[in-house]
C-alpha positions as MATLAB code, in Angstrom:
seq = 'MTTQPLILRKDQERRLLAGHCWIYSNEVDTQATPLKTLEPGQPVEILSRQERWIGHGYANPRALLCARIVSRDPDQPLSPALWLKRIHDALSLRERLYDKPFYRLVFGESDGLPGLIVDRYGDLLAVQITTAGMERERGEILAALEQIIRPKTMVLRNDTAVRELEGLAQGVESILGEPEDAVPIVEHGLELVVSPLTGQKTGWFFDQAENRGRLARYGVGERVLDVCSYIGAWGLRAAALGAKAVTCVDVSQSALERVADNAALNKLDGRVQGLHGDAFEVLRALRDEGRRFDTVILDPPAFIKRRKDEKDGTQAYQRLNRLGMEVLEPGGLLITSSCSFHMGRDTFLRTVQQAARRAGRSLQLLEAGQQGPDHPVHPAIPETAYLKTFFLRVIPGF';
ca = [
     174.108   95.176  143.627;
     173.953   93.935  147.196;
     171.457   95.159  149.798;
     172.881   97.631  152.338;
     171.569   98.752  155.681;
     170.120  102.209  156.046;
     170.024  103.262  159.680;
     167.708  106.149  160.729;
     168.404  108.791  163.266;
     166.705  108.522  166.687;
     162.932  108.615  166.620;
     162.719  109.066  162.838;
     160.876  105.721  162.337;
     157.468  106.790  163.658;
     155.999  108.025  160.332;
     157.239  104.901  158.633;
     155.810  102.527  161.235;
     152.512  104.362  160.715;
     152.634  103.310  157.042;
     154.366  106.107  155.125;
     157.208  104.952  152.873;
     159.294  108.091  152.235;
     162.648  108.685  153.967;
     164.454  112.032  153.729;
     168.149  112.524  153.920;
     167.966  114.381  157.203;
     166.283  111.381  158.752;
     169.241  109.118  158.125;
     172.060  108.553  160.626;
     174.758  109.337  158.157;
     177.525  108.446  160.564;
     176.215  104.944  160.889;
     175.297  104.589  157.124;
     176.964  107.321  155.029;
     174.640  108.012  152.090;
     177.585  108.917  149.849;
     178.639  105.196  149.970;
     175.324  104.196  148.343;
     174.625  103.998  144.630;
     171.596  105.551  143.053;
     168.895  102.891  143.252;
     170.744  100.852  145.802;
     168.519   98.143  147.544;
     168.590   98.851  151.217;
     167.158   97.453  154.482;
     165.809  100.261  156.601;
     166.546  100.008  160.330;
     165.730  102.205  163.325;
     168.561  103.694  165.461;
     167.930  100.653  167.686;
     168.343   98.444  164.687;
     164.679   97.506  164.542;
     163.942   96.174  161.156;
     161.321   98.370  159.253;
     161.450   97.307  155.587;
     163.088   96.642  152.285;
     163.504   99.507  149.927;
     165.904  101.414  147.713;
     167.945  104.575  148.173;
     169.241  107.467  146.140;
     171.926  109.552  147.855;
     171.618  112.350  145.279;
     167.901  113.049  146.228;
     166.473  114.927  149.245;
     163.816  112.196  149.219;
     166.585  109.658  149.570;
     164.897  106.327  150.176;
     161.484  104.521  149.819;
     160.166  101.479  151.464;
     158.814   98.799  149.086;
     158.268   95.849  151.215;
     157.495   95.405  154.905;
     157.964   91.585  154.789;
     161.442   90.469  155.751;
     161.092   87.502  153.480;
     160.099   89.576  150.483;
     163.003   91.663  149.215;
     163.082   93.631  145.994;
     162.975   90.868  143.263;
     161.222   89.711  140.101;
     158.840   87.720  142.321;
     157.844   90.904  144.160;
     157.183   92.878  141.041;
     154.996   90.087  139.648;
     153.035   89.965  142.859;
     152.452   93.690  143.017;
     151.395   94.049  139.514;
     149.050   91.026  139.758;
     147.481   92.725  142.896;
     147.114   95.938  140.971;
     145.456   94.239  138.048;
     143.072   92.367  140.267;
     141.661   95.669  141.631;
     141.286   97.246  138.224;
     139.585   94.170  136.714;
     137.227   94.307  139.650;
     136.448   97.983  139.063;
     136.342   98.163  135.203;
     134.764   96.192  132.438;
     137.039   97.724  129.722;
     140.825   97.898  129.813;
     141.175  101.703  130.137;
     142.522  102.782  133.457;
     145.616  103.558  135.561;
     147.004  100.120  136.249;
     149.753  101.146  138.697;
     149.637  104.121  140.874;
     152.976  104.353  142.670;
     153.046  104.138  146.440;
     149.254  103.241  146.646;
     150.007  100.021  144.756;
     153.251   99.233  146.711;
     155.379  100.324  143.674;
     156.794  103.746  144.578;
     158.210  105.400  141.491;
     156.206  103.548  138.927;
     153.187  104.789  136.985;
     151.455  102.591  134.357;
     148.373  103.697  132.274;
     146.521  101.073  130.152;
     144.991  101.968  126.886;
     143.666   98.515  125.752;
     146.605   96.640  124.238;
     149.052   99.538  124.817;
     150.773  100.305  128.147;
     152.261  103.774  128.918;
     154.860  103.380  131.606;
     156.491  106.172  133.622;
     159.479  105.494  135.950;
     160.256  108.437  138.299;
     162.927  107.152  140.735;
     166.443  105.701  140.475;
     165.336  102.625  142.371;
     162.727  101.725  139.850;
     164.957  102.743  136.940;
     167.525  100.099  138.256;
     164.629   97.480  138.119;
     163.338   98.668  134.839;
     164.050   95.467  132.861;
     162.448   93.105  135.422;
     159.439   95.428  135.833;
     158.787   95.702  132.027;
     159.175   91.929  131.779;
     156.632   91.459  134.611;
     154.140   93.859  132.807;
     154.548   92.041  129.614;
     154.161   88.612  131.279;
     150.941   89.586  133.152;
     149.220   91.999  130.791;
     150.436   90.683  127.393;
     150.176   94.125  125.737;
     150.886   94.394  122.088;
     152.803   97.722  122.606;
     154.540   99.527  125.423;
     155.992  103.042  125.594;
     158.161  104.647  128.232;
     156.891  108.174  129.029;
     159.924  109.198  131.101;
     159.648  112.825  129.871;
     158.671  114.092  133.293;
     160.571  116.783  135.055;
     160.498  114.876  138.384;
     163.128  112.542  136.994;
     165.633  115.419  137.247;
     165.402  115.321  141.051;
     166.638  111.728  140.868;
     169.490  112.442  138.466;
     167.694  110.598  135.699;
     167.566  111.547  131.931;
     164.205  112.380  130.292;
     162.802  110.866  127.084;
     160.185  108.907  125.358;
     160.855  105.353  124.198;
     158.989  102.704  122.475;
     159.923   99.420  124.089;
     157.492   96.889  122.605;
     155.959   96.786  119.150;
     155.307  100.036  117.261;
     153.055  102.270  119.280;
     150.862  104.737  117.487;
     150.225  108.233  118.795;
     146.429  107.951  118.188;
     144.915  105.289  120.311;
     141.079  104.989  120.900;
     139.716  104.498  124.403;
     136.014  104.362  125.648;
     134.798  106.519  128.503;
     131.057  106.771  129.463;
     130.062  105.621  126.058;
     132.270  108.090  124.189;
     135.058  106.881  121.925;
     138.026  109.180  122.379;
     141.408  109.122  120.712;
     144.293  109.879  122.942;
     148.079  110.550  122.340;
     150.234  108.193  124.496;
     153.515  109.286  122.900;
     153.214  113.098  122.890;
     150.086  113.967  124.983;
     150.156  115.492  128.495;
     151.278  113.136  131.291;
     150.909  109.738  129.577;
     148.290  110.988  127.086;
     145.081  110.991  129.236;
     143.658  111.879  132.625;
     141.992  108.770  133.957;
     141.772  110.363  137.354;
     138.789  112.599  136.401;
     136.755  109.827  134.719;
     134.617  109.209  137.800;
     133.869  112.906  138.168;
     133.066  113.311  134.499;
     130.452  110.568  135.001;
     128.790  112.562  137.652;
     127.795  115.331  135.140;
     124.770  113.336  134.161;
     122.827  113.953  137.348;
     123.076  117.726  137.420;
     122.051  118.780  133.943;
     124.463  120.882  132.071;
     122.107  123.278  130.218;
     122.532  124.394  126.706;
     125.837  126.411  126.813;
     128.914  124.885  128.412;
     132.435  126.311  128.765;
     135.303  123.772  129.281;
     138.445  125.645  130.315;
     141.799  123.973  130.110;
     140.036  121.332  128.125;
     142.977  119.393  126.894;
     141.430  116.996  124.202;
     137.892  117.605  125.271;
     136.934  114.964  127.857;
     134.615  117.177  129.901;
     133.270  119.225  127.012;
     132.363  116.185  124.898;
     130.724  114.521  127.886;
     128.584  117.627  128.245;
     127.678  117.579  124.507;
     126.637  113.951  124.776;
     124.409  114.843  127.708;
     122.514  117.360  125.525;
     124.479  120.639  125.639;
     123.890  122.466  122.289;
     126.916  124.770  122.327;
     130.155  123.576  124.074;
     133.284  125.823  123.919;
     136.584  124.097  124.706;
     139.432  126.517  125.725;
     142.976  125.428  125.793;
     146.426  126.952  125.206;
     147.516  124.099  122.951;
     146.407  124.250  119.399;
     147.234  120.520  118.795;
     144.931  119.669  121.801;
     142.130  121.612  120.242;
     142.591  119.781  116.960;
     142.175  116.554  118.791;
     138.976  118.031  120.459;
     137.685  118.552  116.920;
     138.571  115.050  115.820;
     137.030  113.492  118.925;
     133.859  115.595  118.526;
     133.580  114.318  114.868;
     134.233  110.846  115.920;
     131.223  110.890  118.273;
     129.043  112.999  115.774;
     129.103  115.945  118.191;
     131.118  118.297  115.979;
     128.142  120.557  115.357;
     127.921  121.264  119.090;
     131.610  121.630  120.020;
     134.020  124.376  119.070;
     137.566  125.032  120.196;
     138.893  128.351  121.407;
     142.697  128.827  121.505;
     144.313  130.878  124.209;
     145.356  131.427  127.790;
     142.590  130.483  130.212;
     142.705  133.723  132.041;
     142.869  135.955  128.983;
     140.007  134.077  127.329;
     137.806  134.248  130.388;
     138.333  138.000  130.654;
     137.459  138.450  127.031;
     134.305  136.320  127.302;
     133.295  138.291  130.417;
     133.826  141.601  128.662;
     131.830  140.439  125.589;
     128.914  139.546  127.812;
     129.001  135.861  127.120;
     127.303  133.654  129.601;
     127.163  129.845  130.099;
     124.959  127.417  131.959;
     127.879  125.333  133.036;
     131.525  126.299  133.431;
     134.203  123.585  134.001;
     137.644  124.571  135.334;
     140.184  121.817  135.236;
     143.617  123.524  135.186;
     147.118  121.995  135.638;
     148.524  122.143  139.103;
     149.263  125.799  140.139;
     151.153  124.697  143.243;
     153.769  122.145  142.391;
     156.046  122.949  145.362;
     155.348  124.327  148.813;
     157.018  127.640  147.878;
     154.430  128.086  145.101;
     151.546  128.119  147.569;
     150.880  131.880  147.748;
     151.010  132.461  144.010;
     149.237  129.305  143.270;
     146.391  130.129  145.661;
     145.996  133.506  144.068;
     145.841  131.919  140.607;
     143.047  129.435  141.704;
     141.186  132.347  143.141;
     141.458  134.420  139.918;
     140.491  131.573  137.749;
     137.357  130.640  139.695;
     136.389  134.339  140.051;
     136.485  134.678  136.205;
     134.701  131.466  135.705;
     131.823  132.580  137.977;
     131.570  135.929  136.157;
     130.615  134.208  132.945;
     128.041  131.881  134.590;
     124.315  132.461  134.369;
     122.541  132.841  137.750;
     121.963  129.317  139.215;
     124.643  127.948  136.917;
     126.807  124.894  137.536;
     130.503  125.434  138.388;
     132.766  122.335  138.284;
     136.223  123.324  139.489;
     139.252  121.195  140.244;
     142.706  121.271  141.802;
     145.284  118.645  141.268;
     147.692  120.402  143.626;
     148.534  118.174  146.524;
     149.824  121.141  148.503;
     146.344  122.687  148.403;
     144.143  120.679  150.609;
     140.485  120.167  150.168;
     139.407  122.751  152.756;
     141.849  125.264  151.605;
     140.677  124.814  147.898;
     136.979  125.151  149.002;
     137.872  128.343  151.037;
     139.691  129.739  148.015;
     136.681  129.154  145.692;
     134.485  130.761  148.329;
     136.709  133.840  148.416;
     136.521  134.020  144.664;
     132.682  133.818  144.796;
     132.529  136.746  147.354;
     134.727  138.828  145.041;
     132.491  138.071  142.212;
     129.381  138.984  144.243;
     128.161  135.338  144.057;
     127.089  132.729  146.611;
     127.899  129.068  146.432;
     126.111  125.847  147.208;
     128.328  122.919  147.298;
     126.514  119.958  145.724;
     129.107  117.302  145.763;
     132.855  116.892  146.263;
     134.803  114.425  144.173;
     138.322  112.995  144.175;
     140.467  110.891  141.896;
     138.912  107.616  140.707;
     139.508  104.272  142.393;
     142.163  103.308  139.792;
     144.170  106.044  141.747;
     143.664  104.648  145.146;
     144.608  106.729  148.151;
     147.126  105.297  150.615;
     145.640  106.271  154.115;
     149.163  106.812  155.564;
     150.473  108.824  152.559;
     148.477  112.018  152.196;
     150.481  112.883  149.041;
     148.481  110.196  147.187;
     145.265  112.129  147.682;
     145.792  115.056  145.336;
     142.655  115.579  143.298;
     139.725  117.758  144.481;
     136.744  118.444  142.205;
     133.754  120.389  143.491;
     130.349  120.544  141.855;
     128.789  123.963  142.947;
     125.619  125.902  142.137;
     126.463  129.619  141.719;
     123.789  132.187  142.414;
     123.662  135.979  142.979;
     124.984  136.870  146.419;
     122.863  136.542  149.501;
];
């Protein structure tokens, strides 16, 4: 497939020249370069209206976000050599940061590989391709990963709904070896078994690992509630730090079964129990029963996935945090997170503050965390800074 020019409308290059890499269909001069003539995944050279060269990338005329810049070097087009270089660069950062091979190896735009996510579980790589451009390069990218990392097994976790926006099919596929759906990783001294074939996302949430490590400095008390626990990362960390009674709440029964397995694996099963149910309903029931906890952890899925979800999603965050505070002991620790990009840090903090006032509580913000450094933020692409985690002391209102 040959590279085609993609010419922008007048003054539409400013954001790109500042470092962003996304191009929307209404930013393209469709008379000069009709999008309908391009194939999904087509390599393109992005040019300004005055034909200033901006970058190499790929296009998808079927998507609103119709093109992405991959290289700003005229001599470095999309090629196997470019994939090898970018993956080498990504690996170099992670090896500098981590002494064990458990991390996000490739984080899309932040690693110069838009449309590609790779999580590393030791000798297993879980790969997710989300754009037609990267789907077109799939064979060369997988070959590059195999050449550089030398994994024993690789699995494609292409079961994400975002692929629909690109006109791509969804599915899970084993592409190297015979991957198992029970793979051990190590985090902060805990051995945890994750599910790279069937688990949420690619099986684990590496982005919160740094924040879970921060638990040690605050003291979690004896009773801990971990809401939206998935397979127990926060709750097991709290138990390992000395909590005597940890309750993990999740709507997935299979996730809670894995919580129990991971607790037993770390000899913490006497301190950890699962509670199956919807987070909001369980919190209301615990409140009505008069249950109280020294630490409450709220780590829900994104309530605001699209801009139009903002109002309802903000209300959901406020309800969840109010309920969480209502089961906290005075002076208790609230750890609350949002992974919704469309809710900024200040808005999230204001939402939690509003929840506190409704609950008759006052807050002291102790620390604000973000995603770990294996999910680096691209300074010109605010969409790459999505995770907010607040450590708060909650006390009766003053």
